[in-house]
């Protein structure tokens, strides 16, 4: 394991446990921001349908499908391949976030970065908000003890690459 990865992990993780407010924010962002993103996505679809912007609906559905494939296909496959224990398991340390899955890569960041990338061609402002939320979720998951920084970086890179490649592929096969 990389020394820089461990240094950054402990630097961020040591910020937890210092304040109930900070710990609450870590849990809120690291565990529940994904639900906020899903609500925002539903609002996006409702608004696009109301405005009869069918190309935005199609693009949003495509981005969502690609993000789900990235998360539940690619990330799950990499969990099985690498089987990297979560930091709180490896070091038997306190944690605010937990999961029964392995650590590498972060499924949250794979999904969120793939969605943000896919939405970039559909609605740039919404996409940029998603990128910001994805980054915050990644940092919170390190602070909460669930991931190493390299898990987050790998999730961001994979999500971005898969999101971009998936959207290009879907555009080619559907001629949209």
PDB file of C-alpha atoms in Angstrom:
ATOM      1  CA  UNK A   1       0.000   0.000   0.000  1.00  0.00           C
ATOM      2  CA  UNK A   2       1.263   3.408  -0.919  1.00  0.00           C
ATOM      3  CA  UNK A   3       2.580   5.575   1.928  1.00  0.00           C
ATOM      4  CA  UNK A   4       0.956   8.672   0.435  1.00  0.00           C
ATOM      5  CA  UNK A   5      -2.385   6.865   0.332  1.00  0.00           C
ATOM      6  CA  UNK A   6      -2.077   5.963   4.017  1.00  0.00           C
ATOM      7  CA  UNK A   7      -0.860   9.433   4.984  1.00  0.00           C
ATOM      8  CA  UNK A   8      -3.828  11.069   3.238  1.00  0.00           C
ATOM      9  CA  UNK A   9      -6.244   8.516   4.653  1.00  0.00           C
ATOM     10  CA  UNK A  10      -5.190   9.122   8.247  1.00  0.00           C
ATOM     11  CA  UNK A  11      -4.990  12.900   7.744  1.00  0.00           C
ATOM     12  CA  UNK A  12      -8.617  12.960   6.575  1.00  0.00           C
ATOM     13  CA  UNK A  13      -9.912  10.196   8.854  1.00  0.00           C
ATOM     14  CA  UNK A  14      -8.436  11.890  11.929  1.00  0.00           C
ATOM     15  CA  UNK A  15     -10.795  14.822  11.301  1.00  0.00           C
ATOM     16  CA  UNK A  16     -13.661  12.548  12.309  1.00  0.00           C
ATOM     17  CA  UNK A  17     -14.446  11.933  15.958  1.00  0.00           C
ATOM     18  CA  UNK A  18     -13.574  15.514  16.899  1.00  0.00           C
ATOM     19  CA  UNK A  19     -17.032  17.055  16.700  1.00  0.00           C
ATOM     20  CA  UNK A  20     -20.584  15.737  16.586  1.00  0.00           C
ATOM     21  CA  UNK A  21     -21.387  18.334  13.915  1.00  0.00           C
ATOM     22  CA  UNK A  22     -18.496  17.271  11.648  1.00  0.00           C
ATOM     23  CA  UNK A  23     -19.306  13.597  12.189  1.00  0.00           C
ATOM     24  CA  UNK A  24     -22.930  14.267  11.323  1.00  0.00           C
ATOM     25  CA  UNK A  25     -21.895  16.029   8.110  1.00  0.00           C
ATOM     26  CA  UNK A  26     -19.585  13.135   7.199  1.00  0.00           C
ATOM     27  CA  UNK A  27     -22.439  10.658   7.584  1.00  0.00           C
ATOM     28  CA  UNK A  28     -24.923  12.946   5.835  1.00  0.00           C
ATOM     29  CA  UNK A  29     -22.685  13.451   2.814  1.00  0.00           C
ATOM     30  CA  UNK A  30     -20.922  10.077   2.745  1.00  0.00           C
ATOM     31  CA  UNK A  31     -24.002   7.932   3.239  1.00  0.00           C
ATOM     32  CA  UNK A  32     -27.045   9.962   2.213  1.00  0.00           C
ATOM     33  CA  UNK A  33     -25.995  12.457  -0.486  1.00  0.00           C
ATOM     34  CA  UNK A  34     -26.559   9.709  -3.040  1.00  0.00           C
ATOM     35  CA  UNK A  35     -30.287   9.901  -2.227  1.00  0.00           C
ATOM     36  CA  UNK A  36     -30.197  13.653  -2.798  1.00  0.00           C
ATOM     37  CA  UNK A  37     -28.646  12.994  -6.217  1.00  0.00           C
ATOM     38  CA  UNK A  38     -31.405  10.511  -7.041  1.00  0.00           C
ATOM     39  CA  UNK A  39     -34.033  13.081  -6.018  1.00  0.00           C
ATOM     40  CA  UNK A  40     -32.291  15.712  -8.159  1.00  0.00           C
ATOM     41  CA  UNK A  41     -32.259  13.256 -11.058  1.00  0.00           C
ATOM     42  CA  UNK A  42     -35.999  12.608 -10.657  1.00  0.00           C
ATOM     43  CA  UNK A  43     -36.617  16.372 -10.617  1.00  0.00           C
ATOM     44  CA  UNK A  44     -34.480  16.721 -13.758  1.00  0.00           C
ATOM     45  CA  UNK A  45     -36.580  14.089 -15.561  1.00  0.00           C
ATOM     46  CA  UNK A  46     -39.890  15.600 -14.430  1.00  0.00           C
ATOM     47  CA  UNK A  47     -38.829  19.068 -15.548  1.00  0.00           C
ATOM     48  CA  UNK A  48     -37.488  17.831 -18.897  1.00  0.00           C
ATOM     49  CA  UNK A  49     -40.741  15.951 -19.526  1.00  0.00           C
ATOM     50  CA  UNK A  50     -42.844  18.981 -18.593  1.00  0.00           C
ATOM     51  CA  UNK A  51     -40.811  21.129 -20.984  1.00  0.00           C
ATOM     52  CA  UNK A  52     -41.027  18.388 -23.639  1.00  0.00           C
ATOM     53  CA  UNK A  53     -37.234  18.199 -23.891  1.00  0.00           C
ATOM     54  CA  UNK A  54     -37.193  14.584 -25.005  1.00  0.00           C
ATOM     55  CA  UNK A  55     -33.508  14.672 -25.964  1.00  0.00           C
ATOM     56  CA  UNK A  56     -32.681  15.592 -22.342  1.00  0.00           C
ATOM     57  CA  UNK A  57     -34.823  12.714 -21.082  1.00  0.00           C
ATOM     58  CA  UNK A  58     -33.121  10.304 -23.463  1.00  0.00           C
ATOM     59  CA  UNK A  59     -29.670  11.626 -22.540  1.00  0.00           C
ATOM     60  CA  UNK A  60     -30.449  11.474 -18.829  1.00  0.00           C
ATOM     61  CA  UNK A  61     -31.740   7.910 -19.067  1.00  0.00           C
ATOM     62  CA  UNK A  62     -28.643   6.920 -21.051  1.00  0.00           C
ATOM     63  CA  UNK A  63     -26.339   8.537 -18.488  1.00  0.00           C
ATOM     64  CA  UNK A  64     -28.191   6.801 -15.644  1.00  0.00           C
ATOM     65  CA  UNK A  65     -28.021   3.388 -17.316  1.00  0.00           C
ATOM     66  CA  UNK A  66     -24.294   3.786 -17.984  1.00  0.00           C
ATOM     67  CA  UNK A  67     -23.723   4.877 -14.361  1.00  0.00           C
ATOM     68  CA  UNK A  68     -25.627   1.844 -13.067  1.00  0.00           C
ATOM     69  CA  UNK A  69     -23.582  -0.468 -15.293  1.00  0.00           C
ATOM     70  CA  UNK A  70     -20.387   1.180 -14.056  1.00  0.00           C
ATOM     71  CA  UNK A  71     -21.434   0.745 -10.428  1.00  0.00           C
ATOM     72  CA  UNK A  72     -23.054  -2.682 -10.444  1.00  0.00           C
ATOM     73  CA  UNK A  73     -21.021  -4.220 -13.260  1.00  0.00           C
ATOM     74  CA  UNK A  74     -17.514  -2.812 -13.286  1.00  0.00           C
ATOM     75  CA  UNK A  75     -17.129  -1.806  -9.620  1.00  0.00           C
ATOM     76  CA  UNK A  76     -18.543  -5.112  -8.370  1.00  0.00           C
ATOM     77  CA  UNK A  77     -16.180  -7.003 -10.671  1.00  0.00           C
ATOM     78  CA  UNK A  78     -13.220  -5.048  -9.349  1.00  0.00           C
ATOM     79  CA  UNK A  79     -14.283  -5.717  -5.747  1.00  0.00           C
ATOM     80  CA  UNK A  80     -14.124  -9.429  -6.493  1.00  0.00           C
ATOM     81  CA  UNK A  81     -10.800  -9.100  -8.310  1.00  0.00           C
ATOM     82  CA  UNK A  82      -8.919  -6.959  -5.771  1.00  0.00           C
ATOM     83  CA  UNK A  83     -10.724  -7.846  -2.515  1.00  0.00           C
ATOM     84  CA  UNK A  84      -9.166  -4.880  -0.707  1.00  0.00           C
ATOM     85  CA  UNK A  85     -10.417  -4.694   2.886  1.00  0.00           C
ATOM     86  CA  UNK A  86     -11.901  -1.423   4.021  1.00  0.00           C
ATOM     87  CA  UNK A  87      -9.571   0.745   6.128  1.00  0.00           C
ATOM     88  CA  UNK A  88     -11.622   0.325   9.285  1.00  0.00           C
ATOM     89  CA  UNK A  89     -11.299  -3.454   8.891  1.00  0.00           C
ATOM     90  CA  UNK A  90      -7.609  -3.430   7.953  1.00  0.00           C
ATOM     91  CA  UNK A  91      -6.609  -1.167  10.853  1.00  0.00           C
ATOM     92  CA  UNK A  92      -9.399  -2.009  13.333  1.00  0.00           C
ATOM     93  CA  UNK A  93     -10.190   1.676  13.764  1.00  0.00           C
ATOM     94  CA  UNK A  94     -13.340   3.625  14.540  1.00  0.00           C
ATOM     95  CA  UNK A  95     -15.513   4.480  11.569  1.00  0.00           C
ATOM     96  CA  UNK A  96     -18.653   6.423  10.792  1.00  0.00           C
ATOM     97  CA  UNK A  97     -19.474   4.650   7.518  1.00  0.00           C
ATOM     98  CA  UNK A  98     -19.482   0.935   6.900  1.00  0.00           C
ATOM     99  CA  UNK A  99     -20.240  -1.585   4.203  1.00  0.00           C
ATOM    100  CA  UNK A 100     -19.952  -5.312   3.736  1.00  0.00           C
ATOM    101  CA  UNK A 101     -18.360  -4.851   0.290  1.00  0.00           C
ATOM    102  CA  UNK A 102     -14.665  -4.456  -0.366  1.00  0.00           C
ATOM    103  CA  UNK A 103     -12.999  -1.069  -0.591  1.00  0.00           C
ATOM    104  CA  UNK A 104     -11.501  -0.800  -4.090  1.00  0.00           C
ATOM    105  CA  UNK A 105     -12.849   1.076  -6.011  1.00  0.00           C
ATOM    106  CA  UNK A 106     -15.447   3.288  -4.346  1.00  0.00           C
ATOM    107  CA  UNK A 107     -18.804   2.301  -5.814  1.00  0.00           C
ATOM    108  CA  UNK A 108     -20.280   5.647  -4.769  1.00  0.00           C
ATOM    109  CA  UNK A 109     -17.698   7.592  -6.749  1.00  0.00           C
ATOM    110  CA  UNK A 110     -17.816   5.237  -9.741  1.00  0.00           C
ATOM    111  CA  UNK A 111     -21.574   5.777  -9.968  1.00  0.00           C
ATOM    112  CA  UNK A 112     -21.549   9.523  -9.306  1.00  0.00           C
ATOM    113  CA  UNK A 113     -18.666  10.342 -11.652  1.00  0.00           C
ATOM    114  CA  UNK A 114     -20.138   8.163 -14.417  1.00  0.00           C
ATOM    115  CA  UNK A 115     -23.482   9.933 -14.001  1.00  0.00           C
ATOM    116  CA  UNK A 116     -21.872  13.375 -13.925  1.00  0.00           C
ATOM    117  CA  UNK A 117     -19.840  12.601 -17.045  1.00  0.00           C
ATOM    118  CA  UNK A 118     -22.843  11.210 -18.888  1.00  0.00           C
ATOM    119  CA  UNK A 119     -24.944  14.225 -17.981  1.00  0.00           C
ATOM    120  CA  UNK A 120     -22.322  16.681 -19.211  1.00  0.00           C
ATOM    121  CA  UNK A 121     -23.572  16.535 -22.798  1.00  0.00           C
ATOM    122  CA  UNK A 122     -27.187  16.723 -21.627  1.00  0.00           C
ATOM    123  CA  UNK A 123     -27.153  19.540 -19.066  1.00  0.00           C
ATOM    124  CA  UNK A 124     -23.793  21.091 -18.187  1.00  0.00           C
ATOM    125  CA  UNK A 125     -24.916  22.915 -15.044  1.00  0.00           C
ATOM    126  CA  UNK A 126     -26.488  19.803 -13.538  1.00  0.00           C
ATOM    127  CA  UNK A 127     -23.394  17.837 -14.515  1.00  0.00           C
ATOM    128  CA  UNK A 128     -21.076  20.271 -12.732  1.00  0.00           C
ATOM    129  CA  UNK A 129     -23.227  20.059  -9.601  1.00  0.00           C
ATOM    130  CA  UNK A 130     -22.985  16.271  -9.803  1.00  0.00           C
ATOM    131  CA  UNK A 131     -19.190  16.454 -10.108  1.00  0.00           C
ATOM    132  CA  UNK A 132     -19.080  18.617  -6.985  1.00  0.00           C
ATOM    133  CA  UNK A 133     -21.328  16.250  -5.033  1.00  0.00           C
ATOM    134  CA  UNK A 134     -19.250  13.276  -6.231  1.00  0.00           C
ATOM    135  CA  UNK A 135     -16.060  14.874  -4.943  1.00  0.00           C
ATOM    136  CA  UNK A 136     -17.647  15.727  -1.576  1.00  0.00           C
ATOM    137  CA  UNK A 137     -19.005  12.191  -1.203  1.00  0.00           C
ATOM    138  CA  UNK A 138     -15.557  10.783  -1.945  1.00  0.00           C
ATOM    139  CA  UNK A 139     -13.869  12.943   0.692  1.00  0.00           C
ATOM    140  CA  UNK A 140     -16.583  12.139   3.245  1.00  0.00           C
ATOM    141  CA  UNK A 141     -16.178   8.402   2.638  1.00  0.00           C
ATOM    142  CA  UNK A 142     -12.452   8.674   3.394  1.00  0.00           C
ATOM    143  CA  UNK A 143     -13.133  10.779   6.483  1.00  0.00           C
ATOM    144  CA  UNK A 144     -15.737   8.231   7.606  1.00  0.00           C
ATOM    145  CA  UNK A 145     -13.202   5.384   7.395  1.00  0.00           C
ATOM    146  CA  UNK A 146     -14.853   3.488   4.538  1.00  0.00           C
ATOM    147  CA  UNK A 147     -12.268   4.156   1.809  1.00  0.00           C
ATOM    148  CA  UNK A 148      -8.676   5.012   1.098  1.00  0.00           C
ATOM    149  CA  UNK A 149      -8.043   8.071  -1.102  1.00  0.00           C
ATOM    150  CA  UNK A 150      -6.864   5.740  -3.904  1.00  0.00           C
ATOM    151  CA  UNK A 151     -10.288   4.023  -3.836  1.00  0.00           C
ATOM    152  CA  UNK A 152     -11.897   7.405  -4.433  1.00  0.00           C
ATOM    153  CA  UNK A 153      -9.421   8.408  -7.135  1.00  0.00           C
ATOM    154  CA  UNK A 154      -9.885   5.077  -8.910  1.00  0.00           C
ATOM    155  CA  UNK A 155     -13.658   5.448  -8.664  1.00  0.00           C
ATOM    156  CA  UNK A 156     -13.501   8.958 -10.094  1.00  0.00           C
ATOM    157  CA  UNK A 157     -11.260   7.932 -12.994  1.00  0.00           C
ATOM    158  CA  UNK A 158     -13.236   4.767 -13.751  1.00  0.00           C
ATOM    159  CA  UNK A 159     -16.556   6.557 -13.495  1.00  0.00           C
ATOM    160  CA  UNK A 160     -15.404   9.348 -15.780  1.00  0.00           C
ATOM    161  CA  UNK A 161     -13.960   6.952 -18.367  1.00  0.00           C
ATOM    162  CA  UNK A 162     -16.921   4.571 -18.307  1.00  0.00           C
ATOM    163  CA  UNK A 163     -19.412   7.438 -18.328  1.00  0.00           C
ATOM    164  CA  UNK A 164     -17.758   9.011 -21.346  1.00  0.00           C
ATOM    165  CA  UNK A 165     -17.237   5.766 -23.240  1.00  0.00           C
ATOM    166  CA  UNK A 166     -20.745   4.559 -22.484  1.00  0.00           C
ATOM    167  CA  UNK A 167     -22.374   7.710 -23.756  1.00  0.00           C
ATOM    168  CA  UNK A 168     -20.264   7.678 -26.933  1.00  0.00           C
ATOM    169  CA  UNK A 169     -21.198   4.017 -27.485  1.00  0.00           C
ATOM    170  CA  UNK A 170     -24.907   4.646 -26.931  1.00  0.00           C
ATOM    171  CA  UNK A 171     -24.865   7.617 -29.302  1.00  0.00           C
ATOM    172  CA  UNK A 172     -23.226   5.506 -32.010  1.00  0.00           C
ATOM    173  CA  UNK A 173     -25.635   2.581 -31.748  1.00  0.00           C
ATOM    174  CA  UNK A 174     -28.737   4.769 -31.513  1.00  0.00           C
ATOM    175  CA  UNK A 175     -27.604   7.518 -33.917  1.00  0.00           C
ATOM    176  CA  UNK A 176     -28.598  10.258 -31.436  1.00  0.00           C
TER     177      UNK A 176
END
